[in-house]
Tab-separated table of C-alpha atoms and ligand atoms in Angstrom:
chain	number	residue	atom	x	y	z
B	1	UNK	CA	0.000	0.000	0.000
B	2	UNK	CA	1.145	3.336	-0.586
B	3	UNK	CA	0.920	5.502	2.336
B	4	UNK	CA	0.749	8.910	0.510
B	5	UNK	CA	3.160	10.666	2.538
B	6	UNK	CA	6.561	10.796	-0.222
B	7	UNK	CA	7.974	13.937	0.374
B	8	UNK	CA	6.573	14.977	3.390
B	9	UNK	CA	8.689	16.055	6.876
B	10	UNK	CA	8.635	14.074	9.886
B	11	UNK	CA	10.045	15.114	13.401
B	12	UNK	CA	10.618	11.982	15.427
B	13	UNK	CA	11.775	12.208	18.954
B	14	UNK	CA	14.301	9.612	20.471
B	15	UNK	CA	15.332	8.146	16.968
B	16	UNK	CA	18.240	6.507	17.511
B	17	UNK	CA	16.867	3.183	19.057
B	18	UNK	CA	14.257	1.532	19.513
B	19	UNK	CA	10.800	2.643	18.697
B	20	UNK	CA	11.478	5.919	17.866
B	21	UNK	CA	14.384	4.644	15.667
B	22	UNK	CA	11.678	2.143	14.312
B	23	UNK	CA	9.148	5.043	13.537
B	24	UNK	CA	12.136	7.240	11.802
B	25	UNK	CA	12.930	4.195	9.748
B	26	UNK	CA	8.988	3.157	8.327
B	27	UNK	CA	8.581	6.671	7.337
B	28	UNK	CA	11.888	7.354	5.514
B	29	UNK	CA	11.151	3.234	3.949
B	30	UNK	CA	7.665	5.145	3.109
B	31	UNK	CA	9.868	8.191	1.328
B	32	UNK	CA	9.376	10.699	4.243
B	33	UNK	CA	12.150	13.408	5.339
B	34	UNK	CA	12.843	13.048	9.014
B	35	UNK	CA	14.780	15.104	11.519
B	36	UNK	CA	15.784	12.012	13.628
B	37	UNK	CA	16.896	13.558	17.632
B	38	UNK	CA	18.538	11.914	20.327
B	39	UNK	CA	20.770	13.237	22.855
B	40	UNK	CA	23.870	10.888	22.358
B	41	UNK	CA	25.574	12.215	19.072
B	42	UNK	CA	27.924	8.877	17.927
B	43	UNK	CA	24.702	6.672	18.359
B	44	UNK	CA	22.305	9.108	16.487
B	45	UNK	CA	24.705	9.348	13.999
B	46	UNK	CA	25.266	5.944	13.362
B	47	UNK	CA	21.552	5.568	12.913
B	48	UNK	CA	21.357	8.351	10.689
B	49	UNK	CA	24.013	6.987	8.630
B	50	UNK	CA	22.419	3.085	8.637
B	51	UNK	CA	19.224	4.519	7.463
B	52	UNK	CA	20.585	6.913	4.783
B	53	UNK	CA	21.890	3.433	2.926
B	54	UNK	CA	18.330	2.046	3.068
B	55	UNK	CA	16.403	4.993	2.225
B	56	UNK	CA	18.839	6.982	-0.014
B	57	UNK	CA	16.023	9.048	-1.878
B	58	UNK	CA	15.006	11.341	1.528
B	59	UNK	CA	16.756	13.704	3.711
B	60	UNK	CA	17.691	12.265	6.793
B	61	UNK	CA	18.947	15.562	9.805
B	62	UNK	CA	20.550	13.955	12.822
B	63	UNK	CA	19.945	16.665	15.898
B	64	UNK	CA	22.085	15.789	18.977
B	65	UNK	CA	19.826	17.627	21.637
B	66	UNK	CA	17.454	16.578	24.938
B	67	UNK	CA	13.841	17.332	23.174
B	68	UNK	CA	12.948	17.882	26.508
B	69	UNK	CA	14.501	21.359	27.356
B	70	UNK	CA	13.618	24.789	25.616
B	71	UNK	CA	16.739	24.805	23.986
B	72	UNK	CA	16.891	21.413	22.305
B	73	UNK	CA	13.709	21.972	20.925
B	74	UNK	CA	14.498	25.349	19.355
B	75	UNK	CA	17.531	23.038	17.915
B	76	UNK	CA	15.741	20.687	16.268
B	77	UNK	CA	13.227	23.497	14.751
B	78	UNK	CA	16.308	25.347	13.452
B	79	UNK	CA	18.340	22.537	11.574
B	80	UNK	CA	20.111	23.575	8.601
B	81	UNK	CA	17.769	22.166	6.285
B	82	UNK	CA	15.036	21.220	7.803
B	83	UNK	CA	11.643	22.471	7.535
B	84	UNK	CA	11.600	24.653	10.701
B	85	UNK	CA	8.347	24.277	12.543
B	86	UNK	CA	6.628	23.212	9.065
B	87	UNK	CA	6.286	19.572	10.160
B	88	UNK	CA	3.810	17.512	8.266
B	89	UNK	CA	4.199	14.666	10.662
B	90	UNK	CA	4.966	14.800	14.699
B	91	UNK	CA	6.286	11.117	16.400
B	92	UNK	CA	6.793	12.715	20.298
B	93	UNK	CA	8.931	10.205	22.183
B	94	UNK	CA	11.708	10.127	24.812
B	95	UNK	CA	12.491	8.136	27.564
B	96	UNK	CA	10.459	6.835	30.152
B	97	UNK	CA	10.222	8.030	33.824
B	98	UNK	CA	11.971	5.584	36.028
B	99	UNK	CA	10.436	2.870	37.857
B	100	UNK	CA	10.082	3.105	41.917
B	101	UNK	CA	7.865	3.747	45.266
B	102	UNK	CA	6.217	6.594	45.311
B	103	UNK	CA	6.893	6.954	48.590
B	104	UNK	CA	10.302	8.320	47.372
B	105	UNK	CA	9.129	10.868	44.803
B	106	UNK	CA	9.752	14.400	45.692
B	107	UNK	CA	8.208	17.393	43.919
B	108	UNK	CA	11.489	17.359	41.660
B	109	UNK	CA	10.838	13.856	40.252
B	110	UNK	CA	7.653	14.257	39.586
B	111	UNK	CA	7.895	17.569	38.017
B	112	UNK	CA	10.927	16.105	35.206
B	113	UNK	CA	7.957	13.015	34.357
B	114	UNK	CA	5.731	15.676	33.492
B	115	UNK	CA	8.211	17.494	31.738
B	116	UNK	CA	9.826	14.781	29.688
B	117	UNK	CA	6.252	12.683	29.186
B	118	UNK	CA	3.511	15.541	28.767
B	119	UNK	CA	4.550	19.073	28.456
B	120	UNK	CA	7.379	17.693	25.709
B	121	UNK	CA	4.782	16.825	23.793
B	122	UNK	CA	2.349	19.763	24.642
B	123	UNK	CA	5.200	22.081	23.542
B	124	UNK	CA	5.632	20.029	20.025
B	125	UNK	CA	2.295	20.128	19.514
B	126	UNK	CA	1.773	23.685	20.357
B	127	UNK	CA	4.950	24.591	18.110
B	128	UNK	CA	3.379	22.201	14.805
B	129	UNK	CA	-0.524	21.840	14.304
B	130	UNK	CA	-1.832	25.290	13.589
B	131	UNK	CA	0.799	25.289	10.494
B	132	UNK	CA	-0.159	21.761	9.365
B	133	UNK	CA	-3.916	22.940	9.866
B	134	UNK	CA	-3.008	25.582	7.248
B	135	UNK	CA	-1.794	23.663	5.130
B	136	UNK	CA	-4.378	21.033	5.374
B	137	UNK	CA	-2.450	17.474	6.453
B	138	UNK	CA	-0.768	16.833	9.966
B	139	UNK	CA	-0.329	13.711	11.696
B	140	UNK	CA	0.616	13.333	15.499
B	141	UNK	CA	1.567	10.144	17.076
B	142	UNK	CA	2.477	10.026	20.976
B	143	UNK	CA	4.405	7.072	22.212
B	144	UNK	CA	3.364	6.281	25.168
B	145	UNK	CA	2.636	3.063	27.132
B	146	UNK	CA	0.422	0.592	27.677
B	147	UNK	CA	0.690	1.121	31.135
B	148	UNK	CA	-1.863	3.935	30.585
B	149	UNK	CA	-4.642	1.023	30.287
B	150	UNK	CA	-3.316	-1.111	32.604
B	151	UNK	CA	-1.006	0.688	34.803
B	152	UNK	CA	1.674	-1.112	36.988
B	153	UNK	CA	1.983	0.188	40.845
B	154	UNK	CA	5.872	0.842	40.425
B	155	UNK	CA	5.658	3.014	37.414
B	156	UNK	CA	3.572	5.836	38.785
B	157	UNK	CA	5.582	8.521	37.213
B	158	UNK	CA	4.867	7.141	34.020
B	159	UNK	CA	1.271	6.539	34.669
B	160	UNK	CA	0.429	9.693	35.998
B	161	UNK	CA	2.240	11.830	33.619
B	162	UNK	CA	1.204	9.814	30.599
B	163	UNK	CA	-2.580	9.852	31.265
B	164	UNK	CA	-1.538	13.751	31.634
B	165	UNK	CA	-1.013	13.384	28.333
B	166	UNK	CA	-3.746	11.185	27.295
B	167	UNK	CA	-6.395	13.398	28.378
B	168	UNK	CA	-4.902	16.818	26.621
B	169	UNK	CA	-4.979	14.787	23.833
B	170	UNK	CA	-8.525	13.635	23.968
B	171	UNK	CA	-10.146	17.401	24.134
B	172	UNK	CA	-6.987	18.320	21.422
B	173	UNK	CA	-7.523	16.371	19.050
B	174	UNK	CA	-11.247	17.100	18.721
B	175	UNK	CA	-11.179	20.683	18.291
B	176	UNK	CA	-12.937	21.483	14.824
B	177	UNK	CA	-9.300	23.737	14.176
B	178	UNK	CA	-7.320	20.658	13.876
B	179	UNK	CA	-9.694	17.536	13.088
B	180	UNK	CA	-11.717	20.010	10.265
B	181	UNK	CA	-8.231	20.808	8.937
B	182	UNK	CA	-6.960	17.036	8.496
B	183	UNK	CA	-5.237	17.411	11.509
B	184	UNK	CA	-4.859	13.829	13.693
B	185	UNK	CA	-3.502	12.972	16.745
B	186	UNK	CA	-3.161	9.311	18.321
B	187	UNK	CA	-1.358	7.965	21.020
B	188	UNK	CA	0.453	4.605	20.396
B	189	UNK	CA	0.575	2.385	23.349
B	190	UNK	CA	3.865	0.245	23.085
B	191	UNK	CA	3.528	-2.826	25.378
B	192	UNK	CA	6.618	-5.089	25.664
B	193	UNK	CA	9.147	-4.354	23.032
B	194	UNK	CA	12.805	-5.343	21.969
B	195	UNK	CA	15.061	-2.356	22.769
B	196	UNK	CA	17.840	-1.234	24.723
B	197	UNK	CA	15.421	-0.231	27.839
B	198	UNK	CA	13.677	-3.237	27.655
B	199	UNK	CA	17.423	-5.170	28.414
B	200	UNK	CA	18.606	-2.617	31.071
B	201	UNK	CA	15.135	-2.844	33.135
B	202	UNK	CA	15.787	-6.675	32.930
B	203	UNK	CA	19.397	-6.513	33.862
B	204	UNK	CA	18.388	-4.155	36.884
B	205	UNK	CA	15.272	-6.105	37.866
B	206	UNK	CA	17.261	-9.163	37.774
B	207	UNK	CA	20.488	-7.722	39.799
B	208	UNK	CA	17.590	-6.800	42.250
B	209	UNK	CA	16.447	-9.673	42.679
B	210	UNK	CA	19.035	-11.939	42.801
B	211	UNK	CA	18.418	-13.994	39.616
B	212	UNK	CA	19.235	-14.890	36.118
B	213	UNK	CA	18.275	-12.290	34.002
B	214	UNK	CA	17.079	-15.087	31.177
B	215	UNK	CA	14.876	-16.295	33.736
B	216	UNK	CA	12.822	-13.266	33.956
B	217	UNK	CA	12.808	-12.518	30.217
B	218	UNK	CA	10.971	-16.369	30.190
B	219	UNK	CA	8.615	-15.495	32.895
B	220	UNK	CA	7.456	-12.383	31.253
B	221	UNK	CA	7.421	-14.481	27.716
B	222	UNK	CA	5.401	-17.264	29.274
B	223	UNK	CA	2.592	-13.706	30.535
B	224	UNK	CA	2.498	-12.893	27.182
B	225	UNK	CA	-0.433	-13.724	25.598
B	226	UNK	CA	1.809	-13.510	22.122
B	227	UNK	CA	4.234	-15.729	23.819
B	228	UNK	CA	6.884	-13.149	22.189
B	229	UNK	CA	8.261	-9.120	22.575
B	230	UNK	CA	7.070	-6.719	20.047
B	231	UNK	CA	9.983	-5.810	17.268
B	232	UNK	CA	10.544	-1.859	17.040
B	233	UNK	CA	9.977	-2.547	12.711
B	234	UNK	CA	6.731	-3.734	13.908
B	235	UNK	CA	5.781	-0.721	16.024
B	236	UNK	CA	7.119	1.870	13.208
B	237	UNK	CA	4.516	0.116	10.509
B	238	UNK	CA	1.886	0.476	12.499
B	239	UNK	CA	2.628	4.682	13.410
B	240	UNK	CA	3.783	5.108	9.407
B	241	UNK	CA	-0.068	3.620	8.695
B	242	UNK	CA	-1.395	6.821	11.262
B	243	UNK	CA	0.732	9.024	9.641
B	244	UNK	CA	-0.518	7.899	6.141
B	245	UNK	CA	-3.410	9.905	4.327
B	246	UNK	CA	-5.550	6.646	4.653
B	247	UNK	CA	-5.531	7.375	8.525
B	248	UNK	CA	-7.419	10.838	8.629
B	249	UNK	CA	-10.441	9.003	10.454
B	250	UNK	CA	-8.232	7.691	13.400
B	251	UNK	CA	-8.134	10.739	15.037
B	252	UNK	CA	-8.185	11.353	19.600
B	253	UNK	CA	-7.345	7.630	19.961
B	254	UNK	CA	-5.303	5.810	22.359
B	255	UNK	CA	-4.105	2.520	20.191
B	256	UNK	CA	-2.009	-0.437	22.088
B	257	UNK	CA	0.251	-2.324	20.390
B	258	UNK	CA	1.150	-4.899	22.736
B	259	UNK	CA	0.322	-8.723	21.380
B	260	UNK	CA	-3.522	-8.340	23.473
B	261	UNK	CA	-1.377	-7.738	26.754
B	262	UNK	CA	-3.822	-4.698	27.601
B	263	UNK	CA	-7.387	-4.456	27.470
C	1	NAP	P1	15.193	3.126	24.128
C	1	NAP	O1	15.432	1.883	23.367
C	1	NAP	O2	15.958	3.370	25.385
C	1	NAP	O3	15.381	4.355	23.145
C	1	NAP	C1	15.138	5.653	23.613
C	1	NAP	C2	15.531	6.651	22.546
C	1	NAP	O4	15.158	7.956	22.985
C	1	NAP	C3	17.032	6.700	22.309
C	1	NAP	O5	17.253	7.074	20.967
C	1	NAP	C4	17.485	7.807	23.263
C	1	NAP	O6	18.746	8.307	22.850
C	1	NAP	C5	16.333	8.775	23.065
C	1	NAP	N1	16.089	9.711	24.170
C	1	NAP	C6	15.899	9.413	25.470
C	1	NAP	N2	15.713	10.547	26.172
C	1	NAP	C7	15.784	11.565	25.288
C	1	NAP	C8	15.683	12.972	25.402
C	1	NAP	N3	15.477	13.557	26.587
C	1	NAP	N4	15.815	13.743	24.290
C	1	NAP	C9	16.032	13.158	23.090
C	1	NAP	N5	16.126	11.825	22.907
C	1	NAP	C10	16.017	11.047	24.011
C	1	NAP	O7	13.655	3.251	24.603
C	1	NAP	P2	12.349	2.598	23.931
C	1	NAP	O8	12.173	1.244	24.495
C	1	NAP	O9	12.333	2.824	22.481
C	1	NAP	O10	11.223	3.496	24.627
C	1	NAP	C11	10.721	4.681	24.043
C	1	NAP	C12	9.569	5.194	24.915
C	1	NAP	O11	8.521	4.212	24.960
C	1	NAP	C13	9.970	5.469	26.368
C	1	NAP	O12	9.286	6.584	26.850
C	1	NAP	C14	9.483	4.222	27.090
C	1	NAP	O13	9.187	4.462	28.441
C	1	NAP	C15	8.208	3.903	26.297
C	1	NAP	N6	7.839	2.490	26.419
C	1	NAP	C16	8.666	1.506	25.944
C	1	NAP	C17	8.274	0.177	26.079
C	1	NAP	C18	9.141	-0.961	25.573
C	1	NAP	O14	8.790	-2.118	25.758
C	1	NAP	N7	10.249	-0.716	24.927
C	1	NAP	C19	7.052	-0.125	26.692
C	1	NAP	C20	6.243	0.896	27.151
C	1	NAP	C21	6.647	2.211	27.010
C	1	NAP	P3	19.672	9.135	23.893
C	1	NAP	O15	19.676	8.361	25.173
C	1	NAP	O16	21.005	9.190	23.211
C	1	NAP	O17	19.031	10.467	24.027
């Protein structure tokens, strides 16, 4: 299927692994320009560079900058040949909140969750729809967690910030300014995936509790109603298909993709 989109200009937050990487990659496979960010230059150029040899036809922009302060956000809207704030497509992800009681949560922690995992994406929404609006076609997708469904006691950073998120989105992306102007926005609800997090919170749950980190990764498996992880290609189809022009019904939706893990 052709998704429509050649030529457009993606932003895509956290592109250097995992599912942002796997969102940057569908859309460039689907022709799209992306500005690819990520805070650790060597690895976001690396993946800049990997992807360049599989999509050679599109303009790939590597921005080295946390897309969660002021000032990395006015860098990626300033890239030497970019398209500004002239975005067609928005993909808002960085990294999760970590894991913990909430006992131990002070005001600071709870105030860098919000920040990272809803007023990021507040702030690149705010800075992209009303031109897309104008010009008739925008697409937002929101990584954000299936934990908003069903949400886990130890990640109540991430639940609480996220469903922050999830309900801005909700009255957003109904306003007749956006959805009357071809203007979507969907949140994608990863569940388990394949990526560098996924290994570390393994390798720190298992150091924690005194076991084989295999072990756990069989336990969780054997939970799974898939019986497997979710692959990052996997998770970028399915957000290049929302960003396509066939998608401009799916609008103020929260979609998992998690194997049936959530209800
Ligand atoms: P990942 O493999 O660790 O990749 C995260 C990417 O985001 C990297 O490219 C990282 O590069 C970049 N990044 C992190 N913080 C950033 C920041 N402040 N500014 C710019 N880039 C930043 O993580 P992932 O598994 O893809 O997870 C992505 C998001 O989905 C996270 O919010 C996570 O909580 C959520 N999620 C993931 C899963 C899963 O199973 N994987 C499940 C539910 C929710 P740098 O570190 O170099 O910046």
């Amino acid at each position: 299927m052709d998704l429509g989109i050649k030529g457009k200009w993606a932003l895509v937050g956290g592109a250097s692994k995992g599912l942002g990487w796997g969102c940057a990659r569908a859309l460039a496979l689907e022709g799209v320009n992306v500005v690819m960010v990520a805070r650790g230059a060597e690895a976001l150029n690396q993946s800049v560079a990997d992807l360049q040899k599989e999509a050679p036809g599109v303009t790939l922009i590597g921005v080295a900058a946390d897309i969660t302060t002021e000032a990395g956000r006015a860098a990626l809207f300033s890239a030497p040949g970019g398209p500004g704030k002239d975005f067609d497509i928005v993909v808002t992800n960085a990294g999760g909140p970590p894991p913990g009681d909430f006992r131990n949560w002070d005001r600071e922690a709870w105030i860098k969750a919000v920040d990272a995992n809803m007023l990021t994406p507040i702030e690149l929404i705010r800075a992209t729809v009303d031109g897309m609006a104008a010009r008739g076609f925008g697409r937002v997708v929101n990584i954000t967690s299936s934990a908003v469904k069903s949400p886990i006691d130890i990640l109540g950073l991430s639940n609480g910030a996220r469903s922050g998120l999830t309900g801005f989105v909700a009255g957003t992306s109904r306003s007749s300014q956006l959805a009357g102007r071809n203007v979507t926005i969907n949140n994608l609800l990863p569940g388990t995936f394949e990526t560098a997090r996924l290994a570390s919170n393994f390798k720190a749950a298992a150091q924690r509790q005194g076991v084989d980190a295999e072990q756990l990764i069989e336990k969780r498996l054997a939970s799974r109603p898939a019986h497997r992880f979710g692959r990052p290609e996997e998770f970028g189809r399915t957000c290049a298909y929302l960003c396509s022009v066939h998608a401009g019904y799916i609008n103020g939706q929260s979609i998992g993709v998690d194997g049936g893990q959530a209800l």
